[in-house]
Amino acid sequence: MGRLFGRGIFLAVFLFFTGAFCFAQGHVGISGTVKWDLMEISAELSLDLAGAGIRLPGGRLQGEALLSAEYLRLIRPEILGIQVDSSSTVADHILRGEWSFLELESLALQSRSVPPALSTDLGRLAASYALGISGLSRAFIRHRQPVEVPRTLSPVAAPAFTGIVIIASDELPVQGREGSALARPSLFPRVWDSRMNLIFERNMLDPSVDLMVRYFPREAIFAPVPSGLSPELAAIVGERPLRISARGLFGETPTDPIISLDDALLIISTAENRNLLRQGRVAIIVDDSLLRSSFAQR
C-alpha cells in the first residue's frame, strides 16, 4: 500500500512539472545568428518569467531547467537549415537516412554556453549558446583516406603558394542557368574549372582537417599590411596565397565557384599546391550580406 502511495505521489509530481513545462514552452524564445565568417551558430534563449507563471526567487531553478530543456527544440531548425553542399541541407541528409536526429542533438549539446542571467527588470531569464560549425563539418566527413587531387598531363610552372583565395564577392553567372547570383556559403563547396572539370571536393580533404574552406568578407583582402590580408585570413592561407577571381558559379544552390583553366593548372601542376587543397588551406571571399543570417522563433 505504501509503495503504491509513493508511486502515486511521484506520478503526481511528474505530471505537475510536465504540465508546467508544457505551459511554459510558449514563453521561451530564441534569437541568434548563423556566422559563416566565424563558423558558428550563436543563440540566446529567453524566458518570460511572468508569462510562464514563474516567480522569483523560488522559481529560478525551474526557469533554468526550462531553458536547458527547450534549447534542443529551438536550435534544431537552425542546424537543419545549414547548407551542406550545393544540393543538400542537413535536413535533406536526415530525410535520406544518411544522418540522424540523435547525431544532430549530440552535436547541439557540444555548444559552449553562458549560465542563465536575469534581465535588469527581473522579468526575463536568458542563456547564451555558441555552437561551432566545424563539429558539423566533421560529422559529414566519412572517408578515412582522401581521394587524390586531380593532376594534369601538361603541368605548368607554378610557384609554391601558401594557400588559395577564391574571390567570389560579386554576382556571377550561374552555369546552366540564365542570370547571375551571389555565391552562398556551404560546408562543402566544390571547385570547378572553366571546362567543368572537378578540381576540389570534400573527399579530397584530409579527414583529420575540420573545415574544407573558410569564408571571409571582401575587406579581408584589403587590409593595411604588406600582404593585404587580414590576420584571420592570413592564418588560413598564409602570406603568399594564390588569388583567384571566380568566373562563375555552379549548383542547385550556387555554392560552387568556377575558376579559369589557367588558375586550375597553377593549383594541380605541383604536389605542394595540390596539398593546399588536401589541408583545407582555402578561403572564399563572398558578399558580406551572406556571411551572417539572423533567426528568431518562439
PDB file of C-alpha atoms in Angstrom:
ATOM      1  CA  MET A   1       0.000   0.000   0.000  1.00  0.00           C
ATOM      2  CA  GLY A   2       2.819   2.364   0.955  1.00  0.00           C
ATOM      3  CA  ARG A   3       4.649   1.556  -2.286  1.00  0.00           C
ATOM      4  CA  LEU A   4       1.535   2.365  -4.337  1.00  0.00           C
ATOM      5  CA  PHE A   5       1.060   5.588  -2.413  1.00  0.00           C
ATOM      6  CA  GLY A   6       4.675   6.557  -3.062  1.00  0.00           C
ATOM      7  CA  ARG A   7       4.292   5.854  -6.782  1.00  0.00           C
ATOM      8  CA  GLY A   8       1.139   7.947  -6.829  1.00  0.00           C
ATOM      9  CA  ILE A   9       2.956  10.896  -5.263  1.00  0.00           C
ATOM     10  CA  PHE A  10       5.818  10.523  -7.773  1.00  0.00           C
ATOM     11  CA  LEU A  11       3.381  10.408 -10.697  1.00  0.00           C
ATOM     12  CA  ALA A  12       1.507  13.476  -9.432  1.00  0.00           C
ATOM     13  CA  VAL A  13       4.753  15.452  -9.076  1.00  0.00           C
ATOM     14  CA  PHE A  14       5.933  14.299 -12.515  1.00  0.00           C
ATOM     15  CA  LEU A  15       2.675  15.324 -14.161  1.00  0.00           C
ATOM     16  CA  PHE A  16       2.715  18.660 -12.350  1.00  0.00           C
ATOM     17  CA  PHE A  17       6.150  19.599 -13.644  1.00  0.00           C
ATOM     18  CA  THR A  18       5.467  18.155 -17.105  1.00  0.00           C
ATOM     19  CA  GLY A  19       2.326  20.237 -17.322  1.00  0.00           C
ATOM     20  CA  ALA A  20       4.177  23.310 -16.078  1.00  0.00           C
ATOM     21  CA  PHE A  21       6.895  22.815 -18.702  1.00  0.00           C
ATOM     22  CA  CYS A  22       4.345  22.380 -21.499  1.00  0.00           C
ATOM     23  CA  PHE A  23       2.558  25.529 -20.379  1.00  0.00           C
ATOM     24  CA  ALA A  24       5.789  27.487 -20.171  1.00  0.00           C
ATOM     25  CA  GLN A  25       7.119  26.357 -23.579  1.00  0.00           C
ATOM     26  CA  GLY A  26       5.252  29.128 -25.355  1.00  0.00           C
ATOM     27  CA  HIS A  27       7.085  31.704 -23.281  1.00  0.00           C
ATOM     28  CA  VAL A  28      10.598  30.632 -24.328  1.00  0.00           C
ATOM     29  CA  GLY A  29      12.046  32.211 -27.466  1.00  0.00           C
ATOM     30  CA  ILE A  30      15.318  32.035 -29.347  1.00  0.00           C
ATOM     31  CA  SER A  31      17.209  34.572 -31.411  1.00  0.00           C
ATOM     32  CA  GLY A  32      20.627  34.356 -32.935  1.00  0.00           C
ATOM     33  CA  THR A  33      22.888  34.378 -35.965  1.00  0.00           C
ATOM     34  CA  VAL A  34      24.498  31.832 -38.256  1.00  0.00           C
ATOM     35  CA  LYS A  35      28.020  33.219 -38.654  1.00  0.00           C
ATOM     36  CA  TRP A  36      29.856  31.718 -41.625  1.00  0.00           C
ATOM     37  CA  ASP A  37      32.806  34.052 -41.082  1.00  0.00           C
ATOM     38  CA  LEU A  38      33.309  32.599 -37.590  1.00  0.00           C
ATOM     39  CA  MET A  39      31.907  29.167 -38.490  1.00  0.00           C
ATOM     40  CA  GLU A  40      29.488  29.125 -35.588  1.00  0.00           C
ATOM     41  CA  ILE A  41      25.843  29.493 -34.652  1.00  0.00           C
ATOM     42  CA  SER A  42      25.280  31.886 -31.756  1.00  0.00           C
ATOM     43  CA  ALA A  43      21.940  31.897 -29.978  1.00  0.00           C
ATOM     44  CA  GLU A  44      20.202  33.366 -26.958  1.00  0.00           C
ATOM     45  CA  LEU A  45      17.251  31.673 -25.296  1.00  0.00           C
ATOM     46  CA  SER A  46      14.944  33.948 -23.307  1.00  0.00           C
ATOM     47  CA  LEU A  47      12.158  33.014 -20.880  1.00  0.00           C
ATOM     48  CA  ASP A  48       9.302  35.370 -19.981  1.00  0.00           C
ATOM     49  CA  LEU A  49       9.074  34.569 -16.285  1.00  0.00           C
ATOM     50  CA  ALA A  50       5.716  36.224 -15.601  1.00  0.00           C
ATOM     51  CA  GLY A  51       4.120  34.753 -18.715  1.00  0.00           C
ATOM     52  CA  ALA A  52       5.350  31.290 -17.714  1.00  0.00           C
ATOM     53  CA  GLY A  53       3.963  31.713 -14.198  1.00  0.00           C
ATOM     54  CA  ILE A  54       7.396  31.504 -12.602  1.00  0.00           C
ATOM     55  CA  ARG A  55       8.065  33.616  -9.513  1.00  0.00           C
ATOM     56  CA  LEU A  56      11.418  34.621  -8.111  1.00  0.00           C
ATOM     57  CA  PRO A  57      13.433  33.729  -6.198  1.00  0.00           C
ATOM     58  CA  GLY A  58      11.972  30.261  -5.723  1.00  0.00           C
ATOM     59  CA  GLY A  59      11.343  29.646  -9.430  1.00  0.00           C
ATOM     60  CA  ARG A  60      14.879  30.459 -10.598  1.00  0.00           C
ATOM     61  CA  LEU A  61      15.939  26.801 -10.818  1.00  0.00           C
ATOM     62  CA  GLN A  62      12.717  25.882 -12.610  1.00  0.00           C
ATOM     63  CA  GLY A  63      13.351  28.633 -15.153  1.00  0.00           C
ATOM     64  CA  GLU A  64      16.930  27.488 -15.751  1.00  0.00           C
ATOM     65  CA  ALA A  65      15.765  23.902 -16.206  1.00  0.00           C
ATOM     66  CA  LEU A  66      13.163  25.043 -18.717  1.00  0.00           C
ATOM     67  CA  LEU A  67      15.712  26.982 -20.778  1.00  0.00           C
ATOM     68  CA  SER A  68      18.002  23.957 -20.840  1.00  0.00           C
ATOM     69  CA  ALA A  69      15.145  21.662 -21.841  1.00  0.00           C
ATOM     70  CA  GLU A  70      13.995  23.967 -24.641  1.00  0.00           C
ATOM     71  CA  TYR A  71      17.442  24.514 -26.150  1.00  0.00           C
ATOM     72  CA  LEU A  72      17.396  21.400 -28.334  1.00  0.00           C
ATOM     73  CA  ARG A  73      13.886  22.035 -29.658  1.00  0.00           C
ATOM     74  CA  LEU A  74      14.635  25.624 -30.594  1.00  0.00           C
ATOM     75  CA  ILE A  75      18.145  25.214 -32.033  1.00  0.00           C
ATOM     76  CA  ARG A  76      17.220  22.158 -34.119  1.00  0.00           C
ATOM     77  CA  PRO A  77      15.639  24.066 -37.075  1.00  0.00           C
ATOM     78  CA  GLU A  78      18.725  26.271 -37.419  1.00  0.00           C
ATOM     79  CA  ILE A  79      21.043  23.264 -37.668  1.00  0.00           C
ATOM     80  CA  LEU A  80      18.670  21.538 -40.083  1.00  0.00           C
ATOM     81  CA  GLY A  81      18.849  24.551 -42.398  1.00  0.00           C
ATOM     82  CA  ILE A  82      22.653  24.593 -42.713  1.00  0.00           C
ATOM     83  CA  GLN A  83      23.735  24.156 -46.342  1.00  0.00           C
ATOM     84  CA  VAL A  84      25.934  21.057 -46.584  1.00  0.00           C
ATOM     85  CA  ASP A  85      26.693  21.330 -50.305  1.00  0.00           C
ATOM     86  CA  SER A  86      25.116  22.764 -53.428  1.00  0.00           C
ATOM     87  CA  SER A  87      22.287  20.218 -53.468  1.00  0.00           C
ATOM     88  CA  SER A  88      21.531  19.473 -49.829  1.00  0.00           C
ATOM     89  CA  THR A  89      20.982  20.794 -46.325  1.00  0.00           C
ATOM     90  CA  VAL A  90      21.357  18.937 -43.034  1.00  0.00           C
ATOM     91  CA  ALA A  91      17.591  18.268 -43.165  1.00  0.00           C
ATOM     92  CA  ASP A  92      17.969  16.565 -46.556  1.00  0.00           C
ATOM     93  CA  HIS A  93      20.573  14.163 -45.166  1.00  0.00           C
ATOM     94  CA  ILE A  94      18.289  13.246 -42.272  1.00  0.00           C
ATOM     95  CA  LEU A  95      15.330  12.673 -44.597  1.00  0.00           C
ATOM     96  CA  ARG A  96      17.508  10.351 -46.697  1.00  0.00           C
ATOM     97  CA  GLY A  97      18.597   8.419 -43.607  1.00  0.00           C
ATOM     98  CA  GLU A  98      22.236   9.458 -44.003  1.00  0.00           C
ATOM     99  CA  TRP A  99      22.262  11.262 -40.671  1.00  0.00           C
ATOM    100  CA  SER A 100      20.023  11.054 -37.586  1.00  0.00           C
ATOM    101  CA  PHE A 101      18.299  13.347 -35.127  1.00  0.00           C
ATOM    102  CA  LEU A 102      20.324  11.645 -32.390  1.00  0.00           C
ATOM    103  CA  GLU A 103      23.559  12.733 -34.086  1.00  0.00           C
ATOM    104  CA  LEU A 104      22.149  16.232 -34.556  1.00  0.00           C
ATOM    105  CA  GLU A 105      21.221  16.553 -30.885  1.00  0.00           C
ATOM    106  CA  SER A 106      24.560  15.120 -29.782  1.00  0.00           C
ATOM    107  CA  LEU A 107      26.265  17.825 -31.830  1.00  0.00           C
ATOM    108  CA  ALA A 108      23.975  20.552 -30.449  1.00  0.00           C
ATOM    109  CA  LEU A 109      24.900  19.561 -26.902  1.00  0.00           C
ATOM    110  CA  GLN A 110      28.571  20.301 -27.656  1.00  0.00           C
ATOM    111  CA  SER A 111      27.839  24.040 -27.702  1.00  0.00           C
ATOM    112  CA  ARG A 112      29.578  26.465 -25.380  1.00  0.00           C
ATOM    113  CA  SER A 113      27.110  28.127 -23.051  1.00  0.00           C
ATOM    114  CA  VAL A 114      26.942  31.040 -20.645  1.00  0.00           C
ATOM    115  CA  PRO A 115      24.956  30.386 -17.431  1.00  0.00           C
ATOM    116  CA  PRO A 116      21.461  31.927 -17.426  1.00  0.00           C
ATOM    117  CA  ALA A 117      21.185  35.525 -16.197  1.00  0.00           C
ATOM    118  CA  LEU A 118      18.267  37.701 -15.190  1.00  0.00           C
ATOM    119  CA  SER A 119      17.388  40.853 -17.085  1.00  0.00           C
ATOM    120  CA  THR A 120      17.753  44.147 -15.215  1.00  0.00           C
ATOM    121  CA  ASP A 121      13.988  44.353 -14.661  1.00  0.00           C
ATOM    122  CA  LEU A 122      13.937  40.736 -13.392  1.00  0.00           C
ATOM    123  CA  GLY A 123      11.269  39.919 -15.958  1.00  0.00           C
ATOM    124  CA  ARG A 124      13.289  37.577 -18.182  1.00  0.00           C
ATOM    125  CA  LEU A 125      15.848  34.826 -17.783  1.00  0.00           C
ATOM    126  CA  ALA A 126      18.279  34.379 -20.680  1.00  0.00           C
ATOM    127  CA  ALA A 127      21.035  31.913 -21.590  1.00  0.00           C
ATOM    128  CA  SER A 128      23.568  32.197 -24.440  1.00  0.00           C
ATOM    129  CA  TYR A 129      24.989  29.405 -26.590  1.00  0.00           C
ATOM    130  CA  ALA A 130      27.702  29.184 -29.272  1.00  0.00           C
ATOM    131  CA  LEU A 131      27.821  26.093 -31.474  1.00  0.00           C
ATOM    132  CA  GLY A 132      30.832  25.544 -33.730  1.00  0.00           C
ATOM    133  CA  ILE A 133      30.000  24.613 -37.328  1.00  0.00           C
ATOM    134  CA  SER A 134      33.314  22.741 -37.520  1.00  0.00           C
ATOM    135  CA  GLY A 135      31.734  19.966 -35.444  1.00  0.00           C
ATOM    136  CA  LEU A 136      29.002  19.654 -38.042  1.00  0.00           C
ATOM    137  CA  SER A 137      31.602  19.519 -40.801  1.00  0.00           C
ATOM    138  CA  ARG A 138      33.449  16.686 -39.045  1.00  0.00           C
ATOM    139  CA  ALA A 139      30.209  14.716 -38.792  1.00  0.00           C
ATOM    140  CA  PHE A 140      29.843  14.728 -42.587  1.00  0.00           C
ATOM    141  CA  ILE A 141      33.418  13.695 -43.344  1.00  0.00           C
ATOM    142  CA  ARG A 142      33.108   9.921 -43.529  1.00  0.00           C
ATOM    143  CA  HIS A 143      36.163   8.905 -45.579  1.00  0.00           C
ATOM    144  CA  ARG A 144      39.379   7.643 -43.994  1.00  0.00           C
ATOM    145  CA  GLN A 145      41.726   8.210 -46.905  1.00  0.00           C
ATOM    146  CA  PRO A 146      41.487  11.305 -49.136  1.00  0.00           C
ATOM    147  CA  VAL A 147      40.853  10.914 -52.832  1.00  0.00           C
ATOM    148  CA  GLU A 148      43.738  12.145 -54.963  1.00  0.00           C
ATOM    149  CA  VAL A 149      43.513  15.752 -56.139  1.00  0.00           C
ATOM    150  CA  PRO A 150      43.413  15.794 -59.973  1.00  0.00           C
ATOM    151  CA  ARG A 151      46.707  16.067 -61.817  1.00  0.00           C
ATOM    152  CA  THR A 152      47.470  17.264 -65.327  1.00  0.00           C
ATOM    153  CA  LEU A 153      49.439  15.661 -68.137  1.00  0.00           C
ATOM    154  CA  SER A 154      50.641  19.139 -69.119  1.00  0.00           C
ATOM    155  CA  PRO A 155      51.847  20.827 -65.917  1.00  0.00           C
ATOM    156  CA  VAL A 156      52.790  24.481 -65.936  1.00  0.00           C
ATOM    157  CA  ALA A 157      55.487  26.259 -63.963  1.00  0.00           C
ATOM    158  CA  ALA A 158      53.898  27.383 -60.711  1.00  0.00           C
ATOM    159  CA  PRO A 159      55.358  28.907 -57.535  1.00  0.00           C
ATOM    160  CA  ALA A 160      54.703  27.221 -54.210  1.00  0.00           C
ATOM    161  CA  PHE A 161      51.769  29.142 -52.784  1.00  0.00           C
ATOM    162  CA  THR A 162      50.848  29.192 -49.096  1.00  0.00           C
ATOM    163  CA  GLY A 163      47.111  28.967 -49.667  1.00  0.00           C
ATOM    164  CA  ILE A 164      44.296  29.683 -52.103  1.00  0.00           C
ATOM    165  CA  VAL A 165      41.900  32.635 -52.042  1.00  0.00           C
ATOM    166  CA  ILE A 166      38.910  32.490 -54.383  1.00  0.00           C
ATOM    167  CA  ILE A 167      37.222  35.865 -54.787  1.00  0.00           C
ATOM    168  CA  ALA A 168      33.507  35.426 -55.408  1.00  0.00           C
ATOM    169  CA  SER A 169      32.050  38.500 -53.721  1.00  0.00           C
ATOM    170  CA  ASP A 170      30.240  39.895 -56.774  1.00  0.00           C
ATOM    171  CA  GLU A 171      27.279  38.466 -58.650  1.00  0.00           C
ATOM    172  CA  LEU A 172      28.472  35.815 -61.093  1.00  0.00           C
ATOM    173  CA  PRO A 173      26.849  33.875 -63.951  1.00  0.00           C
ATOM    174  CA  VAL A 174      25.428  30.519 -62.889  1.00  0.00           C
ATOM    175  CA  GLN A 175      26.374  27.569 -65.094  1.00  0.00           C
ATOM    176  CA  GLY A 176      23.345  26.140 -66.895  1.00  0.00           C
ATOM    177  CA  ARG A 177      21.001  28.984 -65.938  1.00  0.00           C
ATOM    178  CA  GLU A 178      20.087  32.432 -67.108  1.00  0.00           C
ATOM    179  CA  GLY A 179      21.132  35.368 -64.981  1.00  0.00           C
ATOM    180  CA  SER A 180      23.627  35.686 -62.165  1.00  0.00           C
ATOM    181  CA  ALA A 181      23.770  35.140 -58.399  1.00  0.00           C
ATOM    182  CA  LEU A 182      25.885  35.654 -55.324  1.00  0.00           C
ATOM    183  CA  ALA A 183      27.964  32.734 -54.030  1.00  0.00           C
ATOM    184  CA  ARG A 184      26.337  31.170 -50.985  1.00  0.00           C
ATOM    185  CA  PRO A 185      28.372  29.586 -48.167  1.00  0.00           C
ATOM    186  CA  SER A 186      28.172  25.859 -47.529  1.00  0.00           C
ATOM    187  CA  LEU A 187      30.175  23.266 -45.623  1.00  0.00           C
ATOM    188  CA  PHE A 188      31.483  21.555 -48.747  1.00  0.00           C
ATOM    189  CA  PRO A 189      31.532  23.710 -51.895  1.00  0.00           C
ATOM    190  CA  ARG A 190      33.052  22.043 -54.934  1.00  0.00           C
ATOM    191  CA  VAL A 191      35.533  23.938 -57.104  1.00  0.00           C
ATOM    192  CA  TRP A 192      35.337  23.513 -60.891  1.00  0.00           C
ATOM    193  CA  ASP A 193      37.450  24.793 -63.750  1.00  0.00           C
ATOM    194  CA  SER A 194      36.005  26.567 -66.791  1.00  0.00           C
ATOM    195  CA  ARG A 195      35.762  23.238 -68.660  1.00  0.00           C
ATOM    196  CA  MET A 196      33.699  21.873 -65.738  1.00  0.00           C
ATOM    197  CA  ASN A 197      36.425  19.549 -64.541  1.00  0.00           C
ATOM    198  CA  LEU A 198      36.134  18.944 -60.790  1.00  0.00           C
ATOM    199  CA  ILE A 199      39.179  20.396 -59.030  1.00  0.00           C
ATOM    200  CA  PHE A 200      38.215  20.089 -55.343  1.00  0.00           C
ATOM    201  CA  GLU A 201      35.513  18.298 -53.367  1.00  0.00           C
ATOM    202  CA  ARG A 202      35.127  17.047 -49.803  1.00  0.00           C
ATOM    203  CA  ASN A 203      36.582  13.553 -50.349  1.00  0.00           C
ATOM    204  CA  MET A 204      39.901  15.129 -51.368  1.00  0.00           C
ATOM    205  CA  LEU A 205      40.206  16.699 -47.904  1.00  0.00           C
ATOM    206  CA  ASP A 206      42.471  15.088 -45.320  1.00  0.00           C
ATOM    207  CA  PRO A 207      39.907  13.624 -42.867  1.00  0.00           C
ATOM    208  CA  SER A 208      41.890  14.990 -39.924  1.00  0.00           C
ATOM    209  CA  VAL A 209      41.103  18.545 -41.142  1.00  0.00           C
ATOM    210  CA  ASP A 210      37.907  20.021 -39.698  1.00  0.00           C
ATOM    211  CA  LEU A 211      36.934  22.509 -42.406  1.00  0.00           C
ATOM    212  CA  MET A 212      37.162  22.303 -46.189  1.00  0.00           C
ATOM    213  CA  VAL A 213      37.055  26.079 -46.720  1.00  0.00           C
ATOM    214  CA  ARG A 214      36.665  29.249 -44.707  1.00  0.00           C
ATOM    215  CA  TYR A 215      34.631  32.320 -45.662  1.00  0.00           C
ATOM    216  CA  PHE A 216      35.678  35.965 -45.420  1.00  0.00           C
ATOM    217  CA  PRO A 217      34.339  39.397 -46.379  1.00  0.00           C
ATOM    218  CA  ARG A 218      35.903  41.398 -49.217  1.00  0.00           C
ATOM    219  CA  GLU A 219      37.656  43.720 -46.770  1.00  0.00           C
ATOM    220  CA  ALA A 220      39.810  40.779 -45.633  1.00  0.00           C
ATOM    221  CA  ILE A 221      41.873  41.063 -48.846  1.00  0.00           C
ATOM    222  CA  PHE A 222      42.359  44.835 -48.470  1.00  0.00           C
ATOM    223  CA  ALA A 223      43.982  45.024 -45.059  1.00  0.00           C
ATOM    224  CA  PRO A 224      46.563  47.811 -44.451  1.00  0.00           C
ATOM    225  CA  VAL A 225      49.533  45.400 -44.310  1.00  0.00           C
ATOM    226  CA  PRO A 226      52.108  44.358 -46.959  1.00  0.00           C
ATOM    227  CA  SER A 227      50.256  41.152 -47.830  1.00  0.00           C
ATOM    228  CA  GLY A 228      46.918  42.949 -47.977  1.00  0.00           C
ATOM    229  CA  LEU A 229      45.388  40.132 -45.930  1.00  0.00           C
ATOM    230  CA  SER A 230      43.645  40.388 -42.577  1.00  0.00           C
ATOM    231  CA  PRO A 231      45.312  38.422 -39.739  1.00  0.00           C
ATOM    232  CA  GLU A 232      42.375  35.989 -39.696  1.00  0.00           C
ATOM    233  CA  LEU A 233      42.675  35.292 -43.424  1.00  0.00           C
ATOM    234  CA  ALA A 234      46.472  35.041 -43.329  1.00  0.00           C
ATOM    235  CA  ALA A 235      46.167  32.426 -40.573  1.00  0.00           C
ATOM    236  CA  ILE A 236      44.337  30.192 -43.064  1.00  0.00           C
ATOM    237  CA  VAL A 237      46.112  30.878 -46.380  1.00  0.00           C
ATOM    238  CA  GLY A 238      49.484  32.276 -45.324  1.00  0.00           C
ATOM    239  CA  GLU A 239      51.209  35.387 -46.654  1.00  0.00           C
ATOM    240  CA  ARG A 240      51.621  34.310 -50.302  1.00  0.00           C
ATOM    241  CA  PRO A 241      48.346  32.750 -51.446  1.00  0.00           C
ATOM    242  CA  LEU A 242      47.199  32.248 -54.993  1.00  0.00           C
ATOM    243  CA  ARG A 243      44.438  34.817 -55.555  1.00  0.00           C
ATOM    244  CA  ILE A 244      41.767  33.717 -57.995  1.00  0.00           C
ATOM    245  CA  SER A 245      38.783  35.636 -59.314  1.00  0.00           C
ATOM    246  CA  ALA A 246      35.881  33.231 -59.752  1.00  0.00           C
ATOM    247  CA  ARG A 247      34.436  33.168 -63.292  1.00  0.00           C
ATOM    248  CA  GLY A 248      31.045  31.748 -62.385  1.00  0.00           C
ATOM    249  CA  LEU A 249      29.030  29.563 -60.035  1.00  0.00           C
ATOM    250  CA  PHE A 250      27.538  26.098 -60.219  1.00  0.00           C
ATOM    251  CA  GLY A 251      24.967  24.084 -58.323  1.00  0.00           C
ATOM    252  CA  GLU A 252      21.284  23.850 -57.484  1.00  0.00           C
ATOM    253  CA  THR A 253      22.170  26.308 -54.746  1.00  0.00           C
ATOM    254  CA  PRO A 254      25.034  28.409 -56.177  1.00  0.00           C
ATOM    255  CA  THR A 255      27.747  27.424 -53.700  1.00  0.00           C
ATOM    256  CA  ASP A 256      30.409  26.126 -56.094  1.00  0.00           C
ATOM    257  CA  PRO A 257      32.908  28.568 -57.643  1.00  0.00           C
ATOM    258  CA  ILE A 258      34.124  28.072 -61.201  1.00  0.00           C
ATOM    259  CA  ILE A 259      37.706  29.190 -61.828  1.00  0.00           C
ATOM    260  CA  SER A 260      39.667  29.602 -65.044  1.00  0.00           C
ATOM    261  CA  LEU A 261      41.595  26.699 -66.535  1.00  0.00           C
ATOM    262  CA  ASP A 262      44.839  28.670 -66.143  1.00  0.00           C
ATOM    263  CA  ASP A 263      44.256  29.137 -62.408  1.00  0.00           C
ATOM    264  CA  ALA A 264      43.279  25.495 -62.021  1.00  0.00           C
ATOM    265  CA  LEU A 265      46.554  24.443 -63.651  1.00  0.00           C
ATOM    266  CA  LEU A 266      48.553  26.542 -61.185  1.00  0.00           C
ATOM    267  CA  ILE A 267      46.979  24.505 -58.390  1.00  0.00           C
ATOM    268  CA  ILE A 268      47.149  20.995 -59.799  1.00  0.00           C
ATOM    269  CA  SER A 269      50.576  21.229 -61.509  1.00  0.00           C
ATOM    270  CA  THR A 270      52.620  20.745 -58.323  1.00  0.00           C
ATOM    271  CA  ALA A 271      52.377  18.440 -55.324  1.00  0.00           C
ATOM    272  CA  GLU A 272      52.844  21.401 -52.949  1.00  0.00           C
ATOM    273  CA  ASN A 273      49.899  23.298 -54.368  1.00  0.00           C
ATOM    274  CA  ARG A 274      47.665  20.224 -54.562  1.00  0.00           C
ATOM    275  CA  ASN A 275      48.403  19.665 -50.899  1.00  0.00           C
ATOM    276  CA  LEU A 276      46.882  23.082 -50.107  1.00  0.00           C
ATOM    277  CA  LEU A 277      43.508  21.647 -51.090  1.00  0.00           C
ATOM    278  CA  ARG A 278      44.064  18.492 -49.073  1.00  0.00           C
ATOM    279  CA  GLN A 279      44.881  20.577 -45.986  1.00  0.00           C
ATOM    280  CA  GLY A 280      41.898  22.902 -46.378  1.00  0.00           C
ATOM    281  CA  ARG A 281      44.049  25.995 -46.854  1.00  0.00           C
ATOM    282  CA  VAL A 282      41.319  27.550 -48.974  1.00  0.00           C
ATOM    283  CA  ALA A 283      39.318  30.726 -48.394  1.00  0.00           C
ATOM    284  CA  ILE A 284      36.353  32.030 -50.373  1.00  0.00           C
ATOM    285  CA  ILE A 285      35.514  35.730 -50.372  1.00  0.00           C
ATOM    286  CA  VAL A 286      31.739  36.235 -50.509  1.00  0.00           C
ATOM    287  CA  ASP A 287      29.367  39.180 -50.270  1.00  0.00           C
ATOM    288  CA  ASP A 288      29.073  40.473 -46.692  1.00  0.00           C
ATOM    289  CA  SER A 289      25.290  40.040 -46.711  1.00  0.00           C
ATOM    290  CA  LEU A 290      25.645  36.257 -46.970  1.00  0.00           C
ATOM    291  CA  LEU A 291      28.236  35.797 -44.251  1.00  0.00           C
ATOM    292  CA  ARG A 292      25.678  36.127 -41.490  1.00  0.00           C
ATOM    293  CA  SER A 293      21.957  35.387 -41.254  1.00  0.00           C
ATOM    294  CA  SER A 294      19.758  36.133 -38.269  1.00  0.00           C
ATOM    295  CA  PHE A 295      16.939  33.984 -36.949  1.00  0.00           C
ATOM    296  CA  ALA A 296      14.262  34.198 -34.276  1.00  0.00           C
ATOM    297  CA  GLN A 297      11.457  31.934 -33.206  1.00  0.00           C
ATOM    298  CA  ARG A 298       9.237  31.070 -30.261  1.00  0.00           C
TER     299      ARG A 298
END
